[in-house]
Amino acid sequence: MRGQLLKSVFSLMITLFCLGSLLTTLVWYMVDNNNVEPQRPSPQKKSAPQPTDPCKGCREIIDKVIGRYSQTWKKQEDNYQKFRSQLSSKCHGFDKAIITQANTPVGFKIVYDGEKRRSLQVTPEIFGTFAKEHPFPNKTWETCAVVGNGGILANSSCGNMIDSAQFVMRCNLPPLENNYEKHVGIKTDLVTANPSILLEKYGALMGRRRPFVESLQSYGDSLLLLPAFSYGHNTPVCLRAVYTIEDFNSPTRPIFFNPEYLQKLAGFWRSQGLRAVRLSTGIIMASLALEHCANVHLYGFWPFSNHPHGLHALTNHYYDDRQTKTKFHAMPAEFELLLQLHSQGVLRLHLGDCAPGEK
């Protein structure tokens, strides 16, 4: 009996102790909430960067680029002629850039520039898809605009400047409508189409093909430049693009890159110090322009994720933020070479907004 009483007293003491602890905790909690603001995350620890934050490690690089770019630009005719002569003697863009019925006859063996062990013998059917004559006149245009798709073009107001060029080249079927005209222009003399776009956007043209033809309308009767012979898997889809254009009576004029030219062009840029798995469409088109144009202007070429003026964040393209295969192309290295040519007065890069009336 006595033992049972001791157990009951002991249990009561334990209960009172627990209640007392809970009551003390509750009192301290109330006092703490009445006298101290609730703890908030420090602004410095936010995971999302502010729009004006420079990309990691980019501020110093961008400052150096702008330091070189901000010097007054003037065309250096001697430098331009020297570089153009080097490019032409190595790559022969006037004659070799585009496959024609004159330079690639029936029976000719085409060697793929991306798969050098793969070749294709030209059949009469394939021969019929080649340009009957070289699409570029054997002369030099006065001004050419090569328009990349970088996010730097967004809200740039460069449309009028781009459209004022005598010949306008665009890359990879970019959208021009839906309020983009003011910033990127509408004039198009030549536009490229990466086969991956035909695969992803238009189902490799294996089903309904009208959407593809309708997407070409904004480019008018421009040349559509296709790399049909870079890789073996590109050939069928590029040929289907040609047949689709013919079947729907589109005014677009399809032409093919000559893989021999692309091989020589890659070798030329390697001799200039460029190391890349593949040249980007942008530097290929800039190279083509340098052989065919007296004055070459580049727009939308900017490999960084922040704007050079103000460092605000940029999307990857002016129309979306889809990322490219960064290891496939050496974009910053290509840009460095183009910036060197800008500094030497060989071509002109346009970075940032365009002023009204600027040329």
CSV table of C-alpha atoms in Angstrom, one decimal:
chain,number,residue,atom,x,y,z
A,1,MET,CA,0.0,0.0,0.0
A,2,ARG,CA,2.8,2.4,1.0
A,3,GLY,CA,4.7,1.5,-2.2
A,4,GLN,CA,1.6,2.2,-4.4
A,5,LEU,CA,1.2,5.6,-2.7
A,6,LEU,CA,4.9,6.5,-3.4
A,7,LYS,CA,4.4,5.5,-7.1
A,8,SER,CA,1.3,7.7,-7.3
A,9,VAL,CA,3.2,10.7,-5.7
A,10,PHE,CA,6.1,10.2,-8.1
A,11,SER,CA,3.8,10.1,-11.1
A,12,LEU,CA,2.1,13.2,-10.0
A,13,MET,CA,5.5,15.0,-9.6
A,14,ILE,CA,6.5,14.0,-13.1
A,15,THR,CA,3.2,15.2,-14.6
A,16,LEU,CA,3.5,18.6,-12.8
A,17,PHE,CA,7.1,18.9,-14.0
A,18,CYS,CA,6.1,18.4,-17.6
A,19,LEU,CA,3.2,20.8,-17.3
A,20,GLY,CA,5.5,23.4,-15.8
A,21,SER,CA,8.0,23.0,-18.7
A,22,LEU,CA,5.2,23.4,-21.3
A,23,LEU,CA,3.9,26.4,-19.5
A,24,THR,CA,7.3,28.0,-19.3
A,25,THR,CA,7.8,27.4,-23.0
A,26,LEU,CA,4.5,28.9,-23.8
A,27,VAL,CA,5.2,32.0,-21.8
A,28,TRP,CA,8.6,32.6,-23.4
A,29,TYR,CA,7.0,32.0,-26.9
A,30,MET,CA,4.4,34.7,-26.2
A,31,VAL,CA,6.9,37.1,-24.8
A,32,ASP,CA,9.2,36.5,-27.8
A,33,ASN,CA,6.4,37.1,-30.3
A,34,ASN,CA,5.3,40.3,-28.6
A,35,ASN,CA,8.8,41.9,-28.5
A,36,VAL,CA,10.7,40.6,-31.4
A,37,GLU,CA,9.8,40.7,-35.2
A,38,PRO,CA,9.5,37.3,-36.8
A,39,GLN,CA,12.7,36.3,-38.5
A,40,ARG,CA,12.7,36.9,-42.2
A,41,PRO,CA,15.2,35.6,-44.8
A,42,SER,CA,18.0,38.0,-45.5
A,43,PRO,CA,17.6,39.8,-48.9
A,44,GLN,CA,21.2,38.9,-49.6
A,45,LYS,CA,20.4,35.2,-49.5
A,46,LYS,CA,17.6,35.1,-52.1
A,47,SER,CA,18.3,32.4,-54.6
A,48,ALA,CA,16.9,34.2,-57.6
A,49,PRO,CA,19.3,36.9,-58.9
A,50,GLN,CA,18.1,40.4,-59.5
A,51,PRO,CA,17.7,41.3,-63.2
A,52,THR,CA,20.6,43.7,-63.1
A,53,ASP,CA,23.0,41.2,-61.5
A,54,PRO,CA,25.8,40.4,-63.9
A,55,CYS,CA,26.2,36.7,-64.8
A,56,LYS,CA,28.8,34.9,-62.7
A,57,GLY,CA,32.2,36.0,-63.8
A,58,CYS,CA,30.9,38.0,-66.7
A,59,ARG,CA,31.2,41.6,-65.5
A,60,GLU,CA,35.0,41.8,-66.0
A,61,ILE,CA,34.8,40.1,-69.4
A,62,ILE,CA,32.0,42.4,-70.6
A,63,ASP,CA,33.8,45.5,-69.3
A,64,LYS,CA,36.8,44.5,-71.4
A,65,VAL,CA,34.7,43.8,-74.4
A,66,ILE,CA,33.0,47.2,-74.2
A,67,GLY,CA,36.3,48.9,-73.6
A,68,ARG,CA,37.5,47.6,-77.0
A,69,TYR,CA,34.1,48.1,-78.7
A,70,SER,CA,33.5,51.7,-77.5
A,71,GLN,CA,36.4,53.0,-79.6
A,72,THR,CA,35.2,54.9,-82.6
A,73,TRP,CA,34.7,52.5,-85.5
A,74,LYS,CA,36.0,53.3,-88.9
A,75,LYS,CA,36.4,50.9,-91.8
A,76,GLN,CA,40.0,50.1,-92.6
A,77,GLU,CA,40.0,49.4,-96.3
A,78,ASP,CA,43.5,47.8,-96.3
A,79,ASN,CA,42.6,45.4,-93.5
A,80,TYR,CA,39.3,44.5,-95.1
A,81,GLN,CA,40.9,43.8,-98.5
A,82,LYS,CA,43.7,41.7,-96.9
A,83,PHE,CA,41.3,39.6,-94.9
A,84,ARG,CA,38.8,39.2,-97.7
A,85,SER,CA,41.7,38.1,-100.0
A,86,GLN,CA,42.8,35.5,-97.5
A,87,LEU,CA,39.3,34.2,-97.0
A,88,SER,CA,38.6,34.0,-100.8
A,89,SER,CA,41.9,32.2,-101.6
A,90,LYS,CA,41.3,29.5,-99.0
A,91,CYS,CA,37.5,29.0,-99.3
A,92,HIS,CA,36.5,30.3,-102.8
A,93,GLY,CA,33.0,31.3,-101.6
A,94,PHE,CA,32.2,33.0,-104.9
A,95,ASP,CA,32.3,29.6,-106.8
A,96,LYS,CA,32.1,26.9,-104.1
A,97,ALA,CA,29.8,28.1,-101.3
A,98,ILE,CA,26.6,26.8,-103.0
A,99,ILE,CA,26.0,23.6,-104.9
A,100,THR,CA,25.0,24.3,-108.4
A,101,GLN,CA,24.4,22.1,-111.5
A,102,ALA,CA,27.6,23.6,-112.9
A,103,ASN,CA,30.0,22.6,-110.0
A,104,THR,CA,28.3,19.4,-109.0
A,105,PRO,CA,27.2,17.2,-112.1
A,106,VAL,CA,25.4,13.9,-112.2
A,107,GLY,CA,27.7,11.1,-111.0
A,108,PHE,CA,29.8,13.5,-108.8
A,109,LYS,CA,30.6,12.0,-105.4
A,110,ILE,CA,29.6,14.4,-102.6
A,111,VAL,CA,31.6,14.0,-99.4
A,112,TYR,CA,29.8,15.0,-96.2
A,113,ASP,CA,31.7,17.7,-94.3
A,114,GLY,CA,30.5,16.4,-90.9
A,115,GLU,CA,31.1,12.7,-91.8
A,116,LYS,CA,34.1,12.6,-94.0
A,117,ARG,CA,33.8,8.8,-94.5
A,118,ARG,CA,30.3,9.1,-95.9
A,119,SER,CA,29.7,10.1,-99.5
A,120,LEU,CA,26.7,10.3,-101.9
A,121,GLN,CA,26.7,9.9,-105.6
A,122,VAL,CA,24.6,12.5,-107.4
A,123,THR,CA,21.7,11.0,-109.2
A,124,PRO,CA,19.6,12.7,-111.8
A,125,GLU,CA,16.8,13.2,-109.3
A,126,ILE,CA,19.1,14.9,-106.7
A,127,PHE,CA,20.8,16.9,-109.5
A,128,GLY,CA,17.4,18.3,-110.4
A,129,THR,CA,17.2,20.0,-106.9
A,130,PHE,CA,20.4,21.9,-107.4
A,131,ALA,CA,20.5,25.6,-108.4
A,132,LYS,CA,20.8,25.9,-112.2
A,133,GLU,CA,23.2,28.7,-111.7
A,134,HIS,CA,25.0,30.4,-108.9
A,135,PRO,CA,22.4,32.4,-106.9
A,136,PHE,CA,24.8,35.2,-106.0
A,137,PRO,CA,25.9,37.5,-108.8
A,138,ASN,CA,29.6,37.7,-109.5
A,139,LYS,CA,29.8,41.1,-108.0
A,140,THR,CA,30.0,42.8,-104.6
A,141,TRP,CA,27.0,44.2,-102.7
A,142,GLU,CA,27.6,47.5,-101.1
A,143,THR,CA,26.1,46.7,-97.7
A,144,CYS,CA,25.1,43.4,-96.1
A,145,ALA,CA,23.4,42.8,-92.8
A,146,VAL,CA,24.0,39.4,-91.1
A,147,VAL,CA,21.3,39.0,-88.4
A,148,GLY,CA,22.0,36.6,-85.6
A,149,ASN,CA,19.2,35.7,-83.2
A,150,GLY,CA,20.8,36.7,-79.9
A,151,GLY,CA,18.7,38.1,-77.1
A,152,ILE,CA,20.6,41.4,-77.4
A,153,LEU,CA,18.3,42.2,-80.4
A,154,ALA,CA,15.2,42.3,-78.1
A,155,ASN,CA,13.9,45.9,-77.8
A,156,SER,CA,16.9,47.2,-79.8
A,157,SER,CA,15.0,49.2,-82.4
A,158,CYS,CA,17.5,48.0,-85.1
A,159,GLY,CA,14.8,47.0,-87.6
A,160,ASN,CA,15.1,50.0,-89.9
A,161,MET,CA,18.9,49.8,-89.9
A,162,ILE,CA,18.8,46.1,-90.8
A,163,ASP,CA,16.3,46.7,-93.6
A,164,SER,CA,18.4,49.5,-95.1
A,165,ALA,CA,21.1,47.0,-96.1
A,166,GLN,CA,21.3,46.0,-99.7
A,167,PHE,CA,21.4,42.3,-98.8
A,168,VAL,CA,20.0,40.8,-95.6
A,169,MET,CA,21.0,37.4,-94.3
A,170,ARG,CA,19.1,35.7,-91.4
A,171,CYS,CA,19.8,32.5,-89.5
A,172,ASN,CA,17.6,29.4,-88.8
A,173,LEU,CA,14.1,30.6,-89.7
A,174,PRO,CA,13.7,33.2,-87.0
A,175,PRO,CA,10.3,34.8,-86.4
A,176,LEU,CA,9.9,38.3,-87.9
A,177,GLU,CA,6.3,39.1,-87.2
A,178,ASN,CA,4.4,39.4,-83.8
A,179,ASN,CA,6.0,42.9,-83.0
A,180,TYR,CA,9.5,41.8,-83.8
A,181,GLU,CA,9.8,43.9,-87.0
A,182,LYS,CA,10.8,47.1,-85.2
A,183,HIS,CA,13.8,45.4,-83.6
A,184,VAL,CA,14.9,42.9,-86.2
A,185,GLY,CA,13.4,44.2,-89.5
A,186,ILE,CA,11.5,42.2,-92.1
A,187,LYS,CA,13.7,42.3,-95.2
A,188,THR,CA,15.2,38.9,-96.1
A,189,ASP,CA,17.3,38.0,-99.1
A,190,LEU,CA,18.7,34.8,-97.6
A,191,VAL,CA,17.7,32.7,-94.6
A,192,THR,CA,19.2,29.4,-93.4
A,193,ALA,CA,17.3,26.5,-91.9
A,194,ASN,CA,18.9,24.0,-89.6
A,195,PRO,CA,17.5,20.5,-90.2
A,196,SER,CA,16.9,20.2,-86.5
A,197,ILE,CA,14.2,22.9,-86.9
A,198,LEU,CA,12.5,20.9,-89.6
A,199,LEU,CA,12.6,17.8,-87.3
A,200,GLU,CA,11.3,19.5,-84.2
A,201,LYS,CA,8.9,22.0,-85.5
A,202,TYR,CA,7.5,20.3,-88.6
A,203,GLY,CA,7.8,16.6,-87.9
A,204,ALA,CA,10.6,16.2,-90.4
A,205,LEU,CA,8.0,17.0,-93.0
A,206,MET,CA,6.7,13.4,-92.8
A,207,GLY,CA,3.1,14.5,-92.1
A,208,ARG,CA,1.3,17.8,-92.8
A,209,ARG,CA,3.6,20.2,-94.6
A,210,ARG,CA,1.5,23.3,-95.0
A,211,PRO,CA,2.6,24.8,-91.6
A,212,PHE,CA,6.2,24.7,-92.9
A,213,VAL,CA,5.2,26.5,-96.2
A,214,GLU,CA,3.2,29.1,-94.3
A,215,SER,CA,6.1,29.8,-92.0
A,216,LEU,CA,8.2,30.8,-95.0
A,217,GLN,CA,5.7,33.5,-96.1
A,218,SER,CA,7.4,36.2,-94.0
A,219,TYR,CA,10.6,35.7,-96.0
A,220,GLY,CA,9.0,36.3,-99.4
A,221,ASP,CA,11.0,35.0,-102.3
A,222,SER,CA,14.3,34.8,-100.4
A,223,LEU,CA,16.9,32.1,-100.8
A,224,LEU,CA,16.5,29.2,-98.3
A,225,LEU,CA,20.0,27.8,-97.6
A,226,LEU,CA,20.0,24.2,-96.3
A,227,PRO,CA,23.0,22.1,-95.1
A,228,ALA,CA,21.7,19.0,-96.9
A,229,PHE,CA,25.2,17.4,-97.1
A,230,SER,CA,26.7,18.0,-93.7
A,231,TYR,CA,25.5,14.7,-92.2
A,232,GLY,CA,23.8,11.8,-93.9
A,233,HIS,CA,20.6,12.1,-91.8
A,234,ASN,CA,20.2,15.7,-93.0
A,235,THR,CA,19.8,14.8,-96.7
A,236,PRO,CA,16.3,13.2,-96.7
A,237,VAL,CA,14.7,16.0,-94.7
A,238,CYS,CA,16.3,18.8,-96.7
A,239,LEU,CA,15.2,17.1,-99.9
A,240,ARG,CA,11.7,16.9,-98.5
A,241,ALA,CA,11.9,20.6,-97.8
A,242,VAL,CA,12.7,21.3,-101.5
A,243,TYR,CA,9.9,19.0,-102.7
A,244,THR,CA,7.4,20.7,-100.3
A,245,ILE,CA,8.3,24.1,-101.6
A,246,GLU,CA,7.8,22.9,-105.2
A,247,ASP,CA,4.6,21.1,-104.4
A,248,PHE,CA,3.0,24.2,-102.7
A,249,ASN,CA,4.4,26.6,-105.4
A,250,SER,CA,6.1,28.7,-102.7
A,251,PRO,CA,8.2,31.6,-104.0
A,252,THR,CA,11.0,30.6,-101.6
A,253,ARG,CA,14.2,29.4,-103.5
A,254,PRO,CA,15.9,26.5,-101.8
A,255,ILE,CA,19.7,26.1,-102.3
A,256,PHE,CA,22.3,23.8,-100.6
A,257,PHE,CA,25.5,24.5,-98.9
A,258,ASN,CA,28.5,22.9,-100.6
A,259,PRO,CA,30.1,20.7,-98.0
A,260,GLU,CA,33.5,21.3,-99.7
A,261,TYR,CA,33.2,25.0,-98.9
A,262,LEU,CA,32.2,24.3,-95.3
A,263,GLN,CA,35.2,22.0,-94.9
A,264,LYS,CA,37.6,24.7,-96.2
A,265,LEU,CA,35.9,27.4,-94.1
A,266,ALA,CA,36.4,25.3,-90.9
A,267,GLY,CA,40.1,24.9,-91.9
A,268,PHE,CA,40.4,28.7,-92.4
A,269,TRP,CA,39.0,29.6,-89.0
A,270,ARG,CA,41.2,26.9,-87.4
A,271,SER,CA,44.1,28.7,-88.9
A,272,GLN,CA,42.8,31.8,-87.1
A,273,GLY,CA,42.9,30.1,-83.8
A,274,LEU,CA,39.3,28.9,-83.5
A,275,ARG,CA,38.8,25.5,-81.9
A,276,ALA,CA,35.2,24.2,-82.3
A,277,VAL,CA,33.4,21.0,-83.1
A,278,ARG,CA,31.3,22.8,-85.6
A,279,LEU,CA,31.2,26.4,-86.8
A,280,SER,CA,28.0,28.2,-85.9
A,281,THR,CA,25.6,29.3,-88.6
A,282,GLY,CA,26.4,32.9,-87.6
A,283,ILE,CA,30.1,32.8,-88.3
A,284,ILE,CA,29.5,30.9,-91.5
A,285,MET,CA,27.1,33.6,-92.8
A,286,ALA,CA,29.5,36.4,-91.7
A,287,SER,CA,32.2,34.6,-93.7
A,288,LEU,CA,30.0,34.4,-96.7
A,289,ALA,CA,29.2,38.1,-96.4
A,290,LEU,CA,32.8,39.1,-96.1
A,291,GLU,CA,33.5,37.6,-99.6
A,292,HIS,CA,30.4,39.1,-101.2
A,293,CYS,CA,29.9,42.5,-99.5
A,294,ALA,CA,31.9,45.7,-99.3
A,295,ASN,CA,30.5,46.6,-95.9
A,296,VAL,CA,29.4,43.9,-93.5
A,297,HIS,CA,27.3,44.7,-90.5
A,298,LEU,CA,26.5,42.1,-87.8
A,299,TYR,CA,23.5,42.3,-85.5
A,300,GLY,CA,22.4,39.9,-82.8
A,301,PHE,CA,25.9,38.5,-82.2
A,302,TRP,CA,26.4,38.4,-78.4
A,303,PRO,CA,27.4,35.2,-76.5
A,304,PHE,CA,26.7,36.4,-73.0
A,305,SER,CA,23.6,36.2,-70.8
A,306,ASN,CA,23.7,39.8,-69.8
A,307,HIS,CA,23.4,43.0,-71.8
A,308,PRO,CA,26.6,44.9,-72.4
A,309,HIS,CA,25.0,48.2,-71.4
A,310,GLY,CA,23.4,47.9,-67.9
A,311,LEU,CA,24.1,44.2,-67.5
A,312,HIS,CA,20.4,43.3,-67.3
A,313,ALA,CA,19.6,39.6,-68.0
A,314,LEU,CA,19.0,38.5,-71.6
A,315,THR,CA,17.2,35.6,-73.1
A,316,ASN,CA,19.3,33.3,-75.3
A,317,HIS,CA,17.3,34.3,-78.4
A,318,TYR,CA,15.4,37.5,-79.0
A,319,TYR,CA,12.2,35.3,-79.3
A,320,ASP,CA,12.8,32.6,-76.7
A,321,ASP,CA,15.2,31.4,-74.0
A,322,ARG,CA,15.9,27.9,-75.5
A,323,GLN,CA,19.5,27.0,-74.8
A,324,THR,CA,21.8,25.6,-77.5
A,325,LYS,CA,24.4,22.8,-77.3
A,326,THR,CA,27.1,24.9,-75.7
A,327,LYS,CA,29.8,22.3,-76.3
A,328,PHE,CA,28.9,22.0,-80.0
A,329,HIS,CA,29.8,25.6,-80.9
A,330,ALA,CA,32.5,27.8,-79.4
A,331,MET,CA,30.4,31.0,-79.3
A,332,PRO,CA,32.6,33.2,-77.0
A,333,ALA,CA,35.7,32.2,-79.1
A,334,GLU,CA,33.9,33.0,-82.3
A,335,PHE,CA,32.7,36.3,-80.9
A,336,GLU,CA,36.3,37.2,-79.9
A,337,LEU,CA,37.5,36.7,-83.5
A,338,LEU,CA,34.6,38.8,-84.8
A,339,LEU,CA,35.4,41.5,-82.3
A,340,GLN,CA,39.0,41.5,-83.5
A,341,LEU,CA,37.7,42.1,-87.1
A,342,HIS,CA,35.5,44.9,-85.7
A,343,SER,CA,38.5,46.5,-84.0
A,344,GLN,CA,40.5,46.2,-87.3
A,345,GLY,CA,37.8,47.9,-89.3
A,346,VAL,CA,37.1,44.7,-91.4
A,347,LEU,CA,33.4,44.4,-90.3
A,348,ARG,CA,31.1,46.2,-87.9
A,349,LEU,CA,29.4,44.7,-84.9
A,350,HIS,CA,26.3,46.4,-83.5
A,351,LEU,CA,25.9,45.8,-79.8
A,352,GLY,CA,23.0,47.4,-78.0
A,353,ASP,CA,20.2,49.7,-79.3
A,354,CYS,CA,20.2,51.4,-82.6
A,355,ALA,CA,19.7,55.2,-82.8
A,356,PRO,CA,17.1,56.6,-85.3
A,357,GLY,CA,18.9,57.4,-88.6
A,358,GLU,CA,22.1,55.5,-87.6
A,359,LYS,CA,23.8,53.6,-90.4
